[in-house]
mmCIF file of C-alpha atoms in Angstrom:
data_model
loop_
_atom_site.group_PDB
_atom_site.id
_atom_site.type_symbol
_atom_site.label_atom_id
_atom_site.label_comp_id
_atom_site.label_asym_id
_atom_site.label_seq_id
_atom_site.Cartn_x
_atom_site.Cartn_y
_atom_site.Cartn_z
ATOM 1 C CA UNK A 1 -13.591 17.546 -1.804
ATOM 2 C CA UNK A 2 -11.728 15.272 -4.524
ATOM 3 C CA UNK A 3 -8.328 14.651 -4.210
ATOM 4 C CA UNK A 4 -6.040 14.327 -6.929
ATOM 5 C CA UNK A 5 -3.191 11.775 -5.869
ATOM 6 C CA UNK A 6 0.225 11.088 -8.114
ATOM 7 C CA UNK A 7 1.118 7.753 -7.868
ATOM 8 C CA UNK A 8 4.793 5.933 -9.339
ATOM 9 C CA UNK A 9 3.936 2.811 -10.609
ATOM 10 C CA UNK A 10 6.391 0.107 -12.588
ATOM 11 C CA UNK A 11 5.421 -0.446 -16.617
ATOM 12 C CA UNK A 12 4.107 -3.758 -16.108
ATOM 13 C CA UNK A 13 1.352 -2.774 -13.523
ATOM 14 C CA UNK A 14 0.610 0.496 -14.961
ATOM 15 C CA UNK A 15 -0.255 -1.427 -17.988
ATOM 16 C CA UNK A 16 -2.499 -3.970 -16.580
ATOM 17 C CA UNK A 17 -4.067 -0.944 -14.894
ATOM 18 C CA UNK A 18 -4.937 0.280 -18.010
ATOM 19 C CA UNK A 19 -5.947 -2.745 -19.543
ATOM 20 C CA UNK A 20 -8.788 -3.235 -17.185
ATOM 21 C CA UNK A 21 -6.773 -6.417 -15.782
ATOM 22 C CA UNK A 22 -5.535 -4.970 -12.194
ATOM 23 C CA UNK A 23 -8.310 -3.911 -10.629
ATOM 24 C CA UNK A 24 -6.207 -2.836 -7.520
ATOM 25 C CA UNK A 25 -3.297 -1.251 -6.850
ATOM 26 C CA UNK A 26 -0.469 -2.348 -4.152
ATOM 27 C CA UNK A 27 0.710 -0.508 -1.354
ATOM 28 C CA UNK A 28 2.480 -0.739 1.747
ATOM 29 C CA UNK A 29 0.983 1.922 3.323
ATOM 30 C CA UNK A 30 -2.336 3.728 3.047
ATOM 31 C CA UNK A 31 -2.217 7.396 1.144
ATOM 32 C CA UNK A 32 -5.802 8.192 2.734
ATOM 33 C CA UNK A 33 -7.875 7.755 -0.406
ATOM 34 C CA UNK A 34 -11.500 8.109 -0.453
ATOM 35 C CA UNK A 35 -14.303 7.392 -3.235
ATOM 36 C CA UNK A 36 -14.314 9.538 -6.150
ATOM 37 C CA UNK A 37 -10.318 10.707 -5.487
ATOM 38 C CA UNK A 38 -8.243 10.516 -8.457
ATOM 39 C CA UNK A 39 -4.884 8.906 -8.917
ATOM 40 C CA UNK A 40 -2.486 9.933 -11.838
ATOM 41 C CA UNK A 41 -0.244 7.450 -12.551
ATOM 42 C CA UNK A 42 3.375 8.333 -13.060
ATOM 43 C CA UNK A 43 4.737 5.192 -14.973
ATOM 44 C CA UNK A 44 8.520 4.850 -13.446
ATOM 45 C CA UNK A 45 11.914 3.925 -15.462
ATOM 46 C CA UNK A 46 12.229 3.104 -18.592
ATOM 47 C CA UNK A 47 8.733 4.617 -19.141
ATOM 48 C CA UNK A 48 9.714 7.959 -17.099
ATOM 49 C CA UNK A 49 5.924 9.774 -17.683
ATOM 50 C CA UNK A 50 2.828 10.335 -17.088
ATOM 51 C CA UNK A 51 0.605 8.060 -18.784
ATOM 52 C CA UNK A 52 -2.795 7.199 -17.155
ATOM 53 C CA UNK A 53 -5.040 8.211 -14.613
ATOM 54 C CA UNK A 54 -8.009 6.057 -12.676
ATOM 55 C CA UNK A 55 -10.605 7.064 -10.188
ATOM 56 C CA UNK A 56 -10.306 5.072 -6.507
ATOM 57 C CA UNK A 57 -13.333 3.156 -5.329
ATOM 58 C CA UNK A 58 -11.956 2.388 -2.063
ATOM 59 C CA UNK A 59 -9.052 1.971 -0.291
ATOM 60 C CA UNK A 60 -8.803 -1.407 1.843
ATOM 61 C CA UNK A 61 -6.328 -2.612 4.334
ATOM 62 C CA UNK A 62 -6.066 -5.699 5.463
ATOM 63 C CA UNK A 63 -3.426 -8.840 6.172
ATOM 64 C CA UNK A 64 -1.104 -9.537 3.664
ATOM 65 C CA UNK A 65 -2.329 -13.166 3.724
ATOM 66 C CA UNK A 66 -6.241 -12.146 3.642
ATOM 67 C CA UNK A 67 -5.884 -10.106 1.212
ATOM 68 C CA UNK A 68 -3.850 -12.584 -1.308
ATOM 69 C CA UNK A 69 -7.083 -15.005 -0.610
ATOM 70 C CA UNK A 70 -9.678 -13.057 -1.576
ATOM 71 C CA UNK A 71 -8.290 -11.025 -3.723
ATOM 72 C CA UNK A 72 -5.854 -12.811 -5.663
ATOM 73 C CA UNK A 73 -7.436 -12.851 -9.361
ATOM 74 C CA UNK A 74 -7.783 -9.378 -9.684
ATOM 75 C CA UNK A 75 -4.379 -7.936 -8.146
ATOM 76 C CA UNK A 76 -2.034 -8.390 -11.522
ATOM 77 C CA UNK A 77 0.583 -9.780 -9.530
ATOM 78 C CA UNK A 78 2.135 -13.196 -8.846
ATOM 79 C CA UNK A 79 1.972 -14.953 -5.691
ATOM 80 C CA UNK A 80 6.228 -15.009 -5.757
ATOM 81 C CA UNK A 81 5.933 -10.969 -6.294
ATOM 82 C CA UNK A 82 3.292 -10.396 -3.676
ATOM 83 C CA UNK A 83 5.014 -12.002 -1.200
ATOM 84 C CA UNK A 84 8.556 -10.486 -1.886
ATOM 85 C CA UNK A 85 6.275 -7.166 -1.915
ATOM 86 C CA UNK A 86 5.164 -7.474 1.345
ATOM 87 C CA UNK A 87 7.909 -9.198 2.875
ATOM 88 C CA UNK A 88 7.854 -8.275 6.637
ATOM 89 C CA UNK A 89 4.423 -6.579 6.314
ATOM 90 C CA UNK A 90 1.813 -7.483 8.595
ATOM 91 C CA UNK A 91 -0.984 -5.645 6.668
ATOM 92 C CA UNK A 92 -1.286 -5.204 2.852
ATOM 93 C CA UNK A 93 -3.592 -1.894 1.431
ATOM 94 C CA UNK A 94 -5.526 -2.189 -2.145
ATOM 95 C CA UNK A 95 -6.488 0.618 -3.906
ATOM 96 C CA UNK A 96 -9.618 -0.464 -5.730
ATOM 97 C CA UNK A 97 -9.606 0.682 -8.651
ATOM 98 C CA UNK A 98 -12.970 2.252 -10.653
ATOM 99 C CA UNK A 99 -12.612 3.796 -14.195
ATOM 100 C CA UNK A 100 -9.356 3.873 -15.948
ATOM 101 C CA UNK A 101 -8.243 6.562 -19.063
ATOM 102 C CA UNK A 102 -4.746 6.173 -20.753
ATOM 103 C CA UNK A 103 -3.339 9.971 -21.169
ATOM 104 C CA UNK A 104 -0.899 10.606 -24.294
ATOM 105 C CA UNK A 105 2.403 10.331 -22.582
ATOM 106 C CA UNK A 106 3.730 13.432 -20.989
ATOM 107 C CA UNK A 107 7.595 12.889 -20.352
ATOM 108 C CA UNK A 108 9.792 13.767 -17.135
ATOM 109 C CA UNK A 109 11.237 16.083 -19.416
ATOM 110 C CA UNK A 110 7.777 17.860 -19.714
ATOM 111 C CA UNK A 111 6.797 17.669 -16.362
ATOM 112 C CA UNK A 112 9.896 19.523 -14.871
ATOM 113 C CA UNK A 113 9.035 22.031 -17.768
ATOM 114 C CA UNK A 114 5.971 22.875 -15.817
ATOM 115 C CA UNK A 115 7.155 22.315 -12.879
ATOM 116 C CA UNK A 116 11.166 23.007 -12.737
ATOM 117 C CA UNK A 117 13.080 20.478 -9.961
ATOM 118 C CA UNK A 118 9.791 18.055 -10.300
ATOM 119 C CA UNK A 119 10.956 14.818 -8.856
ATOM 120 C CA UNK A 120 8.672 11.784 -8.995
ATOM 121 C CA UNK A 121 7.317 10.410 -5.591
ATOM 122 C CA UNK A 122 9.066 7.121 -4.381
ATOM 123 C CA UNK A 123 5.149 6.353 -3.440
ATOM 124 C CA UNK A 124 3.309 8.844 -3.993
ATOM 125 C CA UNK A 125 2.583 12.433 -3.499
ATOM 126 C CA UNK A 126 -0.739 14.853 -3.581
ATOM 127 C CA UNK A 127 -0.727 15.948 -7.368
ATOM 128 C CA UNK A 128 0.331 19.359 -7.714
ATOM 129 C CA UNK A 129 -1.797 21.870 -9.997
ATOM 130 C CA UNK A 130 0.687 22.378 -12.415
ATOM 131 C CA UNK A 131 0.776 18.760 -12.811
ATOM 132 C CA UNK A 132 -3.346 17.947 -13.218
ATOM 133 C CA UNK A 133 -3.341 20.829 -15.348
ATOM 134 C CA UNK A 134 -1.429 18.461 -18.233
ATOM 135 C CA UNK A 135 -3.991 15.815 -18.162
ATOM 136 C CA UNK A 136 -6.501 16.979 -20.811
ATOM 137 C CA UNK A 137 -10.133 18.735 -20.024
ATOM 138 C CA UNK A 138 -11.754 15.902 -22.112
ATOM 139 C CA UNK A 139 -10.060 13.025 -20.353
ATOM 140 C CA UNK A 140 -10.739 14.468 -16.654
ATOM 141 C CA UNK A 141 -14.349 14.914 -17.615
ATOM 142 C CA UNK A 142 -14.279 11.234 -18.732
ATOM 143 C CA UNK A 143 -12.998 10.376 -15.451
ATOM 144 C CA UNK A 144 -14.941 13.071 -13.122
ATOM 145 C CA UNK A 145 -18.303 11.679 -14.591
ATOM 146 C CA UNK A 146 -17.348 7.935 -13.469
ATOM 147 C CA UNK A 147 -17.065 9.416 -9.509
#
């Protein structure tokens, strides 16, 4: 069964996400994603919304050095940032990422209209109903037929 996974992500990277040029996304710990799962990006501070969504390919874990090496081109980050990122870390995950949509922006504000005392994960959390009910029919088809 698809998951649906909400994911807070800084401007910058949720941008190159949506641009096509991050193809994976950075974690320090795997969430358990499988093919065909889809991740709604929360964009964090200034940004405060939802504002994309992509569907996973894989998830990968591997050591923070391995991973740099042969995956380095398509990660969206600097060396300097990867390695501050991972400081201390022994292992590195990458969320490979498959087909991308950008969603009209739905603010904080909106999101704690639908769902009162929403907080946005640190990480991430399993997206609530509520909350995959604001990402348009047309758009999730879009994405559902790319699984």
């Amino acid at each position: 069964m698809r998951r649906f996974f909400l994911l807070s992500i800084k401007p910058q990277y949720a941008e190159r996400i949506l641009s096509g040029e991050k193809k994976f996304e950075l974690r320090k710990r795997k969430l358990g994603a499988r093919s065909g799962d889809i991740v709604v990006i929360y964009t964090s501070s200034p940004t405060r919304a939802l504002t994309g969504a992509f569907v996973v390919q894989e998830e990968i874990e591997m050591p923070v050095t391995a991973l740099w090496r042969r995956y380095r081109n398509d990660l969206g980050i600097q060396q300097v940032d990867y390695a501050e990122y991972f400081r201390d870390k022994d292992h590195a995950v990458a969320i490979a990422i498959g087909r991308t949509v950008t969603l009209p922006p739905v603010s904080l504000d909106e999101l704690r209209r639908v769902r009162p005392g929403f907080t946005p994960p640190q990480s991430y959390m399993y997206c609530p109903e509520p909350l995959t009910a604001l990402v348009p029919p047309e758009t999730l088809r879009k994405l559902l037929r790319a699984a």
